[in-house]
PDB file of C-alpha atoms and ligand atoms in Angstrom:
ATOM      1  CA  MET A   1       0.014  -0.002  -0.035  1.00 70.00           C
ATOM      2  CA  THR A   2       1.477   3.370  -0.908  1.00 78.00           C
ATOM      3  CA  THR A   3       0.998   5.884   1.821  1.00 87.00           C
ATOM      4  CA  PRO A   4      -1.801   8.397   1.030  1.00 92.00           C
ATOM      5  CA  ARG A   5      -1.418  12.098   1.711  1.00 96.00           C
ATOM      6  CA  HIS A   6      -3.371  13.139   4.861  1.00 98.00           C
ATOM      7  CA  PHE A   7      -4.295  16.418   6.505  1.00 98.00           C
ATOM      8  CA  ILE A   8      -4.271  15.594  10.184  1.00 98.00           C
ATOM      9  CA  THR A   9      -2.090  18.482  11.373  1.00 98.00           C
ATOM     10  CA  GLU A  10      -1.110  21.792   9.886  1.00 98.00           C
ATOM     11  CA  ASP A  11       2.409  20.315   9.786  1.00 98.00           C
ATOM     12  CA  ASP A  12       1.277  17.905   6.995  1.00 98.00           C
ATOM     13  CA  LEU A  13       1.652  20.969   4.750  1.00 98.00           C
ATOM     14  CA  SER A  14       4.863  22.873   3.889  1.00 98.00           C
ATOM     15  CA  THR A  15       4.757  26.694   3.954  1.00 98.00           C
ATOM     16  CA  GLU A  16       4.512  26.697   0.157  1.00 98.00           C
ATOM     17  CA  GLN A  17       1.711  24.088   0.044  1.00 98.00           C
ATOM     18  CA  PHE A  18      -0.324  26.005   2.724  1.00 98.00           C
ATOM     19  CA  VAL A  19      -0.071  29.192   0.721  1.00 98.00           C
ATOM     20  CA  LYS A  20      -0.839  27.391  -2.517  1.00 98.00           C
ATOM     21  CA  LEU A  21      -3.989  25.948  -0.910  1.00 98.00           C
ATOM     22  CA  ILE A  22      -5.123  29.392   0.208  1.00 98.00           C
ATOM     23  CA  GLU A  23      -4.598  30.761  -3.355  1.00 98.00           C
ATOM     24  CA  ASP A  24      -6.532  27.734  -4.854  1.00 98.00           C
ATOM     25  CA  ALA A  25      -9.303  28.347  -2.301  1.00 98.00           C
ATOM     26  CA  ILE A  26      -9.655  31.967  -3.224  1.00 98.00           C
ATOM     27  CA  ALA A  27      -9.693  31.097  -7.002  1.00 98.00           C
ATOM     28  CA  ILE A  28     -12.231  28.203  -6.479  1.00 98.00           C
ATOM     29  CA  LYS A  29     -14.482  30.662  -4.444  1.00 98.00           C
ATOM     30  CA  ALA A  30     -14.340  33.322  -7.106  1.00 98.00           C
ATOM     31  CA  SER A  31     -15.206  30.792  -9.833  1.00 98.00           C
ATOM     32  CA  TRP A  32     -18.090  29.351  -7.688  1.00 98.00           C
ATOM     33  CA  LYS A  33     -19.455  32.870  -7.022  1.00 98.00           C
ATOM     34  CA  SER A  34     -19.324  33.655 -10.649  1.00 98.00           C
ATOM     35  CA  GLY A  35     -21.652  30.901 -11.508  1.00 98.00           C
ATOM     36  CA  GLU A  36     -19.065  28.448 -12.963  1.00 98.00           C
ATOM     37  CA  THR A  37     -19.414  24.774 -12.304  1.00 96.00           C
ATOM     38  CA  ARG A  38     -16.599  22.426 -11.521  1.00 97.00           C
ATOM     39  CA  ASP A  39     -16.672  18.637 -11.468  1.00 97.00           C
ATOM     40  CA  THR A  40     -13.156  17.673 -10.559  1.00 98.00           C
ATOM     41  CA  LEU A  41     -14.425  15.094  -8.018  1.00 98.00           C
ATOM     42  CA  ARG A  42     -17.169  13.565 -10.182  1.00 98.00           C
ATOM     43  CA  ASN A  43     -17.925  10.009  -8.940  1.00 98.00           C
ATOM     44  CA  ARG A  44     -15.735  10.598  -5.900  1.00 98.00           C
ATOM     45  CA  THR A  45     -17.039   9.920  -2.348  1.00 98.00           C
ATOM     46  CA  LEU A  46     -16.082  11.303   0.992  1.00 98.00           C
ATOM     47  CA  ALA A  47     -17.044   9.464   4.230  1.00 98.00           C
ATOM     48  CA  MET A  48     -17.438  11.629   7.316  1.00 98.00           C
ATOM     49  CA  ILE A  49     -17.356  10.303  10.842  1.00 98.00           C
ATOM     50  CA  PHE A  50     -18.565  12.667  13.603  1.00 97.00           C
ATOM     51  CA  GLU A  51     -18.117  11.649  17.244  1.00 96.00           C
ATOM     52  CA  LYS A  52     -19.112  15.272  18.165  1.00 96.00           C
ATOM     53  CA  ALA A  53     -21.614  17.777  17.070  1.00 96.00           C
ATOM     54  CA  SER A  54     -21.034  19.957  14.023  1.00 98.00           C
ATOM     55  CA  THR A  55     -22.820  22.569  11.904  1.00 98.00           C
ATOM     56  CA  ARG A  56     -20.036  24.174   9.751  1.00 98.00           C
ATOM     57  CA  THR A  57     -17.741  21.214   9.239  1.00 98.00           C
ATOM     58  CA  ARG A  58     -20.566  18.862   8.149  1.00 98.00           C
ATOM     59  CA  THR A  59     -22.172  21.278   5.870  1.00 98.00           C
ATOM     60  CA  SER A  60     -19.111  22.664   4.291  1.00 99.00           C
ATOM     61  CA  PHE A  61     -17.643  19.189   3.557  1.00 99.00           C
ATOM     62  CA  GLU A  62     -20.979  17.864   2.205  1.00 98.00           C
ATOM     63  CA  ALA A  63     -21.825  20.917   0.109  1.00 98.00           C
ATOM     64  CA  GLY A  64     -18.204  21.086  -1.031  1.00 98.00           C
ATOM     65  CA  MET A  65     -18.222  17.540  -2.315  1.00 98.00           C
ATOM     66  CA  VAL A  66     -21.572  18.234  -4.211  1.00 98.00           C
ATOM     67  CA  GLN A  67     -20.098  21.392  -5.714  1.00 98.00           C
ATOM     68  CA  LEU A  68     -17.164  19.450  -7.055  1.00 98.00           C
ATOM     69  CA  GLY A  69     -19.382  16.823  -8.557  1.00 98.00           C
ATOM     70  CA  GLY A  70     -18.922  14.289  -5.831  1.00 98.00           C
ATOM     71  CA  HIS A  71     -20.847  12.921  -2.839  1.00 98.00           C
ATOM     72  CA  ALA A  72     -20.481  12.768   0.955  1.00 98.00           C
ATOM     73  CA  ILE A  73     -21.811  10.158   3.419  1.00 98.00           C
ATOM     74  CA  ASN A  74     -22.240  10.892   7.052  1.00 97.00           C
ATOM     75  CA  LEU A  75     -21.466   8.036   9.446  1.00 95.00           C
ATOM     76  CA  SER A  76     -22.502   8.871  12.936  1.00 90.00           C
ATOM     77  CA  PRO A  77     -21.018   6.468  15.435  1.00 89.00           C
ATOM     78  CA  LYS A  78     -24.427   6.167  16.923  1.00 88.00           C
ATOM     79  CA  ASP A  79     -25.941   4.837  13.701  1.00 87.00           C
ATOM     80  CA  SER A  80     -23.059   2.820  12.439  1.00 93.00           C
ATOM     81  CA  GLN A  81     -21.220  -0.311  13.763  1.00 96.00           C
ATOM     82  CA  LEU A  82     -18.646   2.012  15.430  1.00 95.00           C
ATOM     83  CA  GLY A  83     -21.335   2.673  18.095  1.00 94.00           C
ATOM     84  CA  ARG A  84     -21.426  -1.186  18.652  1.00 95.00           C
ATOM     85  CA  GLY A  85     -17.724  -1.564  19.055  1.00 96.00           C
ATOM     86  CA  GLU A  86     -16.290  -2.161  15.502  1.00 97.00           C
ATOM     87  CA  PRO A  87     -12.681  -1.239  15.766  1.00 97.00           C
ATOM     88  CA  ILE A  88     -11.642   2.020  14.172  1.00 97.00           C
ATOM     89  CA  GLU A  89      -8.880   0.318  12.135  1.00 98.00           C
ATOM     90  CA  ASP A  90     -11.400  -2.193  10.692  1.00 98.00           C
ATOM     91  CA  THR A  91     -13.674   0.774   9.843  1.00 98.00           C
ATOM     92  CA  SER A  92     -10.815   2.438   8.107  1.00 98.00           C
ATOM     93  CA  ARG A  93      -9.889  -0.677   6.085  1.00 98.00           C
ATOM     94  CA  VAL A  94     -13.535  -1.051   4.981  1.00 98.00           C
ATOM     95  CA  LEU A  95     -13.938   2.674   3.911  1.00 98.00           C
ATOM     96  CA  SER A  96     -10.631   2.408   1.979  1.00 98.00           C
ATOM     97  CA  GLU A  97     -12.354  -0.170  -0.246  1.00 98.00           C
ATOM     98  CA  MET A  98     -15.460   2.017  -0.786  1.00 98.00           C
ATOM     99  CA  VAL A  99     -14.656   5.706  -0.764  1.00 98.00           C
ATOM    100  CA  ASP A 100     -11.916   8.087  -1.883  1.00 98.00           C
ATOM    101  CA  VAL A 101     -11.340  10.172   1.199  1.00 98.00           C
ATOM    102  CA  ALA A 102     -12.342  10.167   4.915  1.00 98.00           C
ATOM    103  CA  MET A 103     -12.945  13.016   7.324  1.00 98.00           C
ATOM    104  CA  LEU A 104     -13.066  12.399  11.010  1.00 98.00           C
ATOM    105  CA  ARG A 105     -14.106  14.588  14.034  1.00 98.00           C
ATOM    106  CA  THR A 106     -13.111  12.811  17.164  1.00 98.00           C
ATOM    107  CA  HIS A 107     -12.682  13.217  20.864  1.00 97.00           C
ATOM    108  CA  LYS A 108      -9.164  11.738  21.006  1.00 98.00           C
ATOM    109  CA  HIS A 109      -6.623  12.842  18.384  1.00 98.00           C
ATOM    110  CA  SER A 110      -5.182   9.425  18.564  1.00 98.00           C
ATOM    111  CA  THR A 111      -8.390   7.963  17.034  1.00 98.00           C
ATOM    112  CA  ILE A 112      -7.678   9.856  13.838  1.00 98.00           C
ATOM    113  CA  GLU A 113      -4.068   8.633  13.770  1.00 98.00           C
ATOM    114  CA  GLN A 114      -5.160   5.083  14.324  1.00 98.00           C
ATOM    115  CA  PHE A 115      -7.624   5.323  11.401  1.00 98.00           C
ATOM    116  CA  ALA A 116      -4.955   6.927   9.197  1.00 98.00           C
ATOM    117  CA  ALA A 117      -2.226   4.363  10.076  1.00 98.00           C
ATOM    118  CA  VAL A 118      -4.117   1.644   8.174  1.00 98.00           C
ATOM    119  CA  SER A 119      -5.933   3.876   5.628  1.00 98.00           C
ATOM    120  CA  ALA A 120      -5.344   3.514   1.916  1.00 98.00           C
ATOM    121  CA  ILE A 121      -7.153   6.815   1.261  1.00 98.00           C
ATOM    122  CA  PRO A 122      -6.420  10.400   2.443  1.00 98.00           C
ATOM    123  CA  VAL A 123      -7.626  11.224   5.941  1.00 98.00           C
ATOM    124  CA  ILE A 124      -8.755  14.720   7.030  1.00 99.00           C
ATOM    125  CA  ASN A 125      -8.851  15.960  10.684  1.00 98.00           C
ATOM    126  CA  GLY A 126     -12.169  17.684  11.011  1.00 99.00           C
ATOM    127  CA  LEU A 127     -11.343  18.567  14.643  1.00 98.00           C
ATOM    128  CA  SER A 128      -9.899  16.614  17.524  1.00 98.00           C
ATOM    129  CA  ASP A 129      -9.163  17.411  21.094  1.00 98.00           C
ATOM    130  CA  LEU A 130      -5.682  18.444  19.861  1.00 98.00           C
ATOM    131  CA  LEU A 131      -6.169  20.306  16.621  1.00 98.00           C
ATOM    132  CA  HIS A 132      -8.619  21.946  14.133  1.00 98.00           C
ATOM    133  CA  PRO A 133      -6.548  22.400  10.987  1.00 98.00           C
ATOM    134  CA  CYS A 134      -9.454  22.798   8.669  1.00 99.00           C
ATOM    135  CA  GLN A 135     -10.509  25.893  10.500  1.00 99.00           C
ATOM    136  CA  LEU A 136      -6.994  27.371  10.132  1.00 99.00           C
ATOM    137  CA  LEU A 137      -7.210  27.014   6.412  1.00 99.00           C
ATOM    138  CA  ALA A 138     -10.403  29.148   6.410  1.00 99.00           C
ATOM    139  CA  ASP A 139      -9.075  31.603   8.932  1.00 99.00           C
ATOM    140  CA  MET A 140      -5.883  32.170   6.920  1.00 99.00           C
ATOM    141  CA  GLN A 141      -7.890  32.406   3.586  1.00 99.00           C
ATOM    142  CA  THR A 142      -9.918  35.209   5.313  1.00 99.00           C
ATOM    143  CA  PHE A 143      -6.895  37.103   6.335  1.00 99.00           C
ATOM    144  CA  PHE A 144      -5.267  36.806   2.844  1.00 98.00           C
ATOM    145  CA  GLU A 145      -8.416  37.968   1.226  1.00 98.00           C
ATOM    146  CA  LEU A 146      -8.764  41.025   3.497  1.00 98.00           C
ATOM    147  CA  ARG A 147      -5.170  41.919   4.189  1.00 98.00           C
ATOM    148  CA  GLY A 148      -2.825  39.956   1.917  1.00 98.00           C
ATOM    149  CA  ASN A 149      -0.218  37.477   3.095  1.00 98.00           C
ATOM    150  CA  ILE A 150      -0.171  37.110   6.876  1.00 98.00           C
ATOM    151  CA  LYS A 151       3.645  36.759   7.074  1.00 98.00           C
ATOM    152  CA  GLY A 152       4.960  39.389   9.555  1.00 98.00           C
ATOM    153  CA  ALA A 153       1.478  40.214  10.973  1.00 98.00           C
ATOM    154  CA  THR A 154       0.611  39.958  14.700  1.00 98.00           C
ATOM    155  CA  VAL A 155      -2.342  37.712  15.784  1.00 99.00           C
ATOM    156  CA  THR A 156      -3.631  37.700  19.392  1.00 99.00           C
ATOM    157  CA  TRP A 157      -5.305  34.688  20.831  1.00 99.00           C
ATOM    158  CA  LEU A 158      -7.452  35.380  23.891  1.00 98.00           C
ATOM    159  CA  GLY A 159      -8.767  32.395  25.917  1.00 98.00           C
ATOM    160  CA  ALA A 160      -7.632  28.881  26.819  1.00 98.00           C
ATOM    161  CA  GLY A 161      -4.127  28.360  25.524  1.00 98.00           C
ATOM    162  CA  ASN A 162      -4.305  24.645  25.663  1.00 98.00           C
ATOM    163  CA  ILE A 163      -7.222  23.823  23.454  1.00 98.00           C
ATOM    164  CA  ASN A 164      -7.356  22.598  19.806  1.00 98.00           C
ATOM    165  CA  MET A 165      -7.936  26.056  18.129  1.00 98.00           C
ATOM    166  CA  CYS A 166      -4.970  27.616  20.000  1.00 98.00           C
ATOM    167  CA  ASN A 167      -2.680  24.631  19.243  1.00 98.00           C
ATOM    168  CA  SER A 168      -3.569  25.025  15.536  1.00 98.00           C
ATOM    169  CA  TYR A 169      -2.828  28.750  15.644  1.00 98.00           C
ATOM    170  CA  ILE A 170       0.615  28.004  17.130  1.00 98.00           C
ATOM    171  CA  ASN A 171       1.450  25.480  14.401  1.00 98.00           C
ATOM    172  CA  THR A 172       0.257  27.910  11.730  1.00 98.00           C
ATOM    173  CA  ALA A 173       2.170  30.912  13.170  1.00 98.00           C
ATOM    174  CA  LYS A 174       5.329  29.044  12.567  1.00 98.00           C
ATOM    175  CA  LEU A 175       4.324  27.772   9.165  1.00 98.00           C
ATOM    176  CA  LEU A 176       3.102  31.098   7.755  1.00 98.00           C
ATOM    177  CA  ASP A 177       5.617  33.247   9.831  1.00 98.00           C
ATOM    178  CA  PHE A 178       3.325  35.383  11.879  1.00 98.00           C
ATOM    179  CA  LYS A 179       3.668  36.519  15.474  1.00 98.00           C
ATOM    180  CA  LEU A 180       1.128  34.886  17.830  1.00 98.00           C
ATOM    181  CA  LYS A 181       0.558  36.576  21.137  1.00 98.00           C
ATOM    182  CA  ILE A 182      -1.423  34.291  23.531  1.00 98.00           C
ATOM    183  CA  ALA A 183      -3.253  35.774  26.557  1.00 98.00           C
ATOM    184  CA  CYS A 184      -4.464  33.090  28.902  1.00 98.00           C
ATOM    185  CA  PRO A 185      -4.454  32.321  32.558  1.00 98.00           C
ATOM    186  CA  ASP A 186      -1.503  30.402  33.956  1.00 98.00           C
ATOM    187  CA  GLU A 187      -3.702  27.318  34.572  1.00 98.00           C
ATOM    188  CA  LEU A 188      -4.589  27.127  30.787  1.00 98.00           C
ATOM    189  CA  LYS A 189      -1.179  27.698  29.129  1.00 98.00           C
ATOM    190  CA  PRO A 190      -0.247  25.960  25.931  1.00 98.00           C
ATOM    191  CA  ASP A 191       1.514  22.685  26.159  1.00 97.00           C
ATOM    192  CA  ASN A 192       5.189  22.969  26.143  1.00 96.00           C
ATOM    193  CA  THR A 193       5.675  20.668  23.094  1.00 94.00           C
ATOM    194  CA  PHE A 194       3.841  23.210  21.041  1.00 95.00           C
ATOM    195  CA  LEU A 195       5.589  26.164  22.533  1.00 94.00           C
ATOM    196  CA  GLN A 196       9.067  24.753  22.179  1.00 95.00           C
ATOM    197  CA  LYS A 197       8.415  23.769  18.543  1.00 93.00           C
ATOM    198  CA  CYS A 198       7.238  27.295  17.645  1.00 94.00           C
ATOM    199  CA  ALA A 199       9.156  29.407  20.228  1.00 95.00           C
ATOM    200  CA  ASP A 200      10.342  31.972  17.802  1.00 97.00           C
ATOM    201  CA  HIS A 201       6.709  32.767  16.800  1.00 98.00           C
ATOM    202  CA  VAL A 202       4.829  32.679  20.005  1.00 98.00           C
ATOM    203  CA  GLU A 203       4.620  34.870  23.167  1.00 98.00           C
ATOM    204  CA  VAL A 204       2.420  33.893  26.161  1.00 98.00           C
ATOM    205  CA  THR A 205       1.166  36.341  28.766  1.00 98.00           C
ATOM    206  CA  THR A 206      -1.623  36.519  31.312  1.00 98.00           C
ATOM    207  CA  ASP A 207      -2.145  40.179  30.424  1.00 98.00           C
ATOM    208  CA  ALA A 208      -5.021  40.522  27.893  1.00 98.00           C
ATOM    209  CA  ASN A 209      -4.390  44.246  27.260  1.00 98.00           C
ATOM    210  CA  ALA A 210      -0.722  43.789  26.619  1.00 98.00           C
ATOM    211  CA  ALA A 211      -1.435  40.943  24.134  1.00 98.00           C
ATOM    212  CA  CYS A 212      -3.847  43.121  22.035  1.00 98.00           C
ATOM    213  CA  GLU A 213      -1.550  46.108  21.635  1.00 98.00           C
ATOM    214  CA  GLY A 214      -1.148  46.793  17.919  1.00 96.00           C
ATOM    215  CA  SER A 215      -2.438  43.444  16.904  1.00 98.00           C
ATOM    216  CA  ASP A 216      -3.805  42.815  13.367  1.00 98.00           C
ATOM    217  CA  VAL A 217      -6.141  39.978  14.410  1.00 99.00           C
ATOM    218  CA  ILE A 218      -8.065  39.232  17.531  1.00 99.00           C
ATOM    219  CA  VAL A 219      -9.189  35.753  17.774  1.00 99.00           C
ATOM    220  CA  THR A 220     -10.984  33.636  20.439  1.00 99.00           C
ATOM    221  CA  ASP A 221     -13.078  30.495  20.926  1.00 98.00           C
ATOM    222  CA  VAL A 222     -15.695  29.080  23.281  1.00 98.00           C
ATOM    223  CA  TRP A 223     -14.621  28.865  26.892  1.00 98.00           C
ATOM    224  CA  ALA A 224     -15.755  25.208  27.281  1.00 98.00           C
ATOM    225  CA  SER A 225     -14.892  23.178  24.181  1.00 98.00           C
ATOM    226  CA  MET A 226     -16.884  20.038  23.302  1.00 98.00           C
ATOM    227  CA  GLY A 227     -16.047  17.393  25.823  1.00 96.00           C
ATOM    228  CA  GLN A 228     -15.136  19.896  28.510  1.00 96.00           C
ATOM    229  CA  GLU A 229     -18.674  20.557  29.699  1.00 93.00           C
ATOM    230  CA  SER A 230     -18.052  19.309  33.191  1.00 96.00           C
ATOM    231  CA  ASP A 231     -15.410  21.928  33.786  1.00 97.00           C
ATOM    232  CA  THR A 232     -17.529  24.734  32.501  1.00 97.00           C
ATOM    233  CA  ASP A 233     -17.755  26.604  35.786  1.00 98.00           C
ATOM    234  CA  THR A 234     -14.025  26.635  36.454  1.00 98.00           C
ATOM    235  CA  LEU A 235     -13.283  27.595  32.823  1.00 98.00           C
ATOM    236  CA  HIS A 236     -15.727  30.456  32.945  1.00 98.00           C
ATOM    237  CA  LYS A 237     -14.092  31.872  36.138  1.00 98.00           C
ATOM    238  CA  LEU A 238     -10.555  31.467  34.668  1.00 98.00           C
ATOM    239  CA  LEU A 239     -11.417  32.989  31.325  1.00 98.00           C
ATOM    240  CA  ALA A 240     -13.637  35.913  32.263  1.00 98.00           C
ATOM    241  CA  PRO A 241     -10.640  38.448  32.055  1.00 98.00           C
ATOM    242  CA  TYR A 242     -10.071  37.328  28.452  1.00 98.00           C
ATOM    243  CA  GLN A 243     -13.433  38.248  27.085  1.00 98.00           C
ATOM    244  CA  VAL A 244     -13.106  39.988  23.681  1.00 98.00           C
ATOM    245  CA  ASN A 245     -14.816  43.445  24.160  1.00 98.00           C
ATOM    246  CA  GLN A 246     -14.651  46.849  22.698  1.00 98.00           C
ATOM    247  CA  ASP A 247     -12.043  47.972  25.068  1.00 98.00           C
ATOM    248  CA  LEU A 248      -9.665  45.298  23.939  1.00 98.00           C
ATOM    249  CA  MET A 249     -10.489  45.928  20.278  1.00 98.00           C
ATOM    250  CA  LYS A 250      -9.568  49.565  20.833  1.00 98.00           C
ATOM    251  CA  ILE A 251      -6.060  48.594  21.970  1.00 98.00           C
ATOM    252  CA  ALA A 252      -5.546  46.519  18.821  1.00 98.00           C
ATOM    253  CA  SER A 253      -4.525  48.056  15.442  1.00 98.00           C
ATOM    254  CA  LYS A 254      -7.142  50.502  14.085  1.00 97.00           C
ATOM    255  CA  ASP A 255      -7.990  48.022  11.294  1.00 97.00           C
ATOM    256  CA  ALA A 256      -7.739  44.847  13.334  1.00 98.00           C
ATOM    257  CA  ILE A 257     -10.173  42.101  12.419  1.00 98.00           C
ATOM    258  CA  PHE A 258     -12.049  39.873  14.732  1.00 99.00           C
ATOM    259  CA  MET A 259     -12.223  36.127  14.120  1.00 98.00           C
ATOM    260  CA  HIS A 260     -14.096  33.243  15.924  1.00 99.00           C
ATOM    261  CA  CYS A 261     -14.366  29.654  14.609  1.00 98.00           C
ATOM    262  CA  LEU A 262     -18.028  29.576  15.934  1.00 98.00           C
ATOM    263  CA  PRO A 263     -20.236  28.510  17.523  1.00 98.00           C
ATOM    264  CA  ALA A 264     -19.968  31.687  19.638  1.00 98.00           C
ATOM    265  CA  HIS A 265     -21.495  32.525  23.048  1.00 98.00           C
ATOM    266  CA  ARG A 266     -22.315  36.271  23.179  1.00 98.00           C
ATOM    267  CA  GLY A 267     -21.648  37.689  26.632  1.00 98.00           C
ATOM    268  CA  GLU A 268     -19.092  35.015  27.347  1.00 98.00           C
ATOM    269  CA  GLU A 269     -15.892  34.851  25.218  1.00 98.00           C
ATOM    270  CA  VAL A 270     -16.953  37.820  23.088  1.00 99.00           C
ATOM    271  CA  THR A 271     -19.429  40.662  23.483  1.00 99.00           C
ATOM    272  CA  ALA A 272     -22.274  41.044  20.959  1.00 98.00           C
ATOM    273  CA  ASP A 273     -21.001  44.472  19.897  1.00 98.00           C
ATOM    274  CA  VAL A 274     -17.715  42.970  18.775  1.00 98.00           C
ATOM    275  CA  ILE A 275     -18.867  39.830  17.051  1.00 99.00           C
ATOM    276  CA  ASP A 276     -21.778  41.716  15.352  1.00 98.00           C
ATOM    277  CA  GLY A 277     -19.704  44.805  14.854  1.00 98.00           C
ATOM    278  CA  ALA A 278     -17.826  46.353  11.917  1.00 98.00           C
ATOM    279  CA  GLN A 279     -14.470  44.679  12.623  1.00 98.00           C
ATOM    280  CA  SER A 280     -15.868  41.103  12.838  1.00 99.00           C
ATOM    281  CA  VAL A 281     -15.287  38.857   9.781  1.00 99.00           C
ATOM    282  CA  VAL A 282     -16.816  35.726  11.327  1.00 99.00           C
ATOM    283  CA  TRP A 283     -19.341  35.073   8.481  1.00 99.00           C
ATOM    284  CA  GLN A 284     -16.767  35.355   5.825  1.00 99.00           C
ATOM    285  CA  GLU A 285     -14.587  33.105   7.855  1.00 99.00           C
ATOM    286  CA  ALA A 286     -17.278  30.509   8.243  1.00 99.00           C
ATOM    287  CA  GLY A 287     -18.057  30.583   4.542  1.00 98.00           C
ATOM    288  CA  ASN A 288     -14.478  30.096   3.663  1.00 99.00           C
ATOM    289  CA  ARG A 289     -14.632  26.704   5.322  1.00 99.00           C
ATOM    290  CA  LEU A 290     -16.477  25.602   2.094  1.00 98.00           C
ATOM    291  CA  HIS A 291     -13.842  26.934  -0.330  1.00 98.00           C
ATOM    292  CA  ALA A 292     -10.745  26.095   1.639  1.00 99.00           C
ATOM    293  CA  GLN A 293     -11.927  22.485   2.009  1.00 98.00           C
ATOM    294  CA  LYS A 294     -12.775  22.182  -1.726  1.00 98.00           C
ATOM    295  CA  ALA A 295      -9.123  23.135  -2.390  1.00 98.00           C
ATOM    296  CA  LEU A 296      -7.995  20.607   0.176  1.00 98.00           C
ATOM    297  CA  LEU A 297     -10.116  17.753  -1.158  1.00 98.00           C
ATOM    298  CA  GLU A 298      -8.805  18.366  -4.658  1.00 98.00           C
ATOM    299  CA  MET A 299      -5.193  18.522  -3.345  1.00 98.00           C
ATOM    300  CA  LEU A 300      -5.559  15.226  -1.517  1.00 98.00           C
ATOM    301  CA  ILE A 301      -7.544  13.177  -3.999  1.00 97.00           C
ATOM    302  CA  LEU A 302      -6.374  14.313  -7.411  1.00 97.00           C
TER     303      LEU A 302
HETATM  304  N1   CP B   1     -16.064  25.880  13.482  1.00 60.02           N
HETATM  305  C1   CP B   1     -16.507  24.657  13.413  1.00 60.02           C
HETATM  306  O1   CP B   1     -15.883  23.685  13.277  1.00 60.02           O
HETATM  307  O2   CP B   1     -17.870  24.622  13.514  1.00 60.02           O
HETATM  308  P1   CP B   1     -18.778  23.239  13.685  1.00 60.02           P
HETATM  309  O3   CP B   1     -18.480  22.741  15.033  1.00 60.02           O
HETATM  310  O4   CP B   1     -20.133  23.752  13.561  1.00 60.02           O
HETATM  311  O5   CP B   1     -18.376  22.281  12.653  1.00 60.02           O
HETATM  312  N1  NVA B   2     -12.645  24.512  20.696  1.00 60.02           N
HETATM  313  C1  NVA B   2     -13.933  24.217  20.119  1.00 60.02           C
HETATM  314  C2  NVA B   2     -13.989  24.448  18.616  1.00 60.02           C
HETATM  315  C3  NVA B   2     -15.316  24.265  18.060  1.00 60.02           C
HETATM  316  C4  NVA B   2     -15.340  24.333  16.620  1.00 60.02           C
HETATM  317  C5  NVA B   2     -14.320  22.802  20.531  1.00 60.02           C
HETATM  318  O1  NVA B   2     -13.444  21.919  20.400  1.00 60.02           O
HETATM  319  O2  NVA B   2     -15.550  22.594  20.868  1.00 60.02           O
END
């Protein structure tokens, strides 16, 4: 079996491949919006396994396959044999016989790695407890569309430093060569393995104001990620000082943009006037999931 190309972590791409994917995504979006049709993935099938809820990831992958002439199948563990204990490796081997690409959203990152280890088809990480690389494709596409190449820019992450989205931002800061300032409580600092790998690109502080100074992008995420619901009260207390509000936006660069992977909780990690305000680009960001992943699917399958 030749090893297929996967997208499980941002590090599966080189800097050049990441930038090329964004450029392709922008071109695919323009062509779709101008009414052109594209059937590069005609007769191709994507299988999607969701251990956790999803609105954007499921819709963008399914619509993306349709827009490229292909098809997507959703396999919820609840309704498939996975829920009755069929090993993930056996599921992977079976899907390799039937479909062209697989996307998994899992609790444990290791589940995606186990699936990929025996897969004959490309595997995409649609979010794990460790990383959310598809979201970073869309976030970076959004910055490139609005401000050009992100190399040399400053991005501020506010919130838990040890969650999937922040880890993915750390990886991407190194790959695309931007400065990432992370403001988080000491208790929720990023894991050292991420920090050490990307030390030249990342600064960590507990001071939200200092982290936002002069920043080009302010980004945050829900305080309690999927699977962390039992820690909600503790997380809310720890993260309250890191809420994105107008005072923090004023400290950032005058034309700073606000991003959030969504779903958002107004009044918690972000105030309504910021997420619904003029600096917010969250709808464009969400929409770009569709186009960035079409570029990704073509790259992996063709
Ligand atoms: N941002 C994101 O992945 O959204 P969903 O959980 O709705 O897929
Ligand atoms: N950190 C969040 C991202 C949701 C898209 C979670 O894992 O729930």
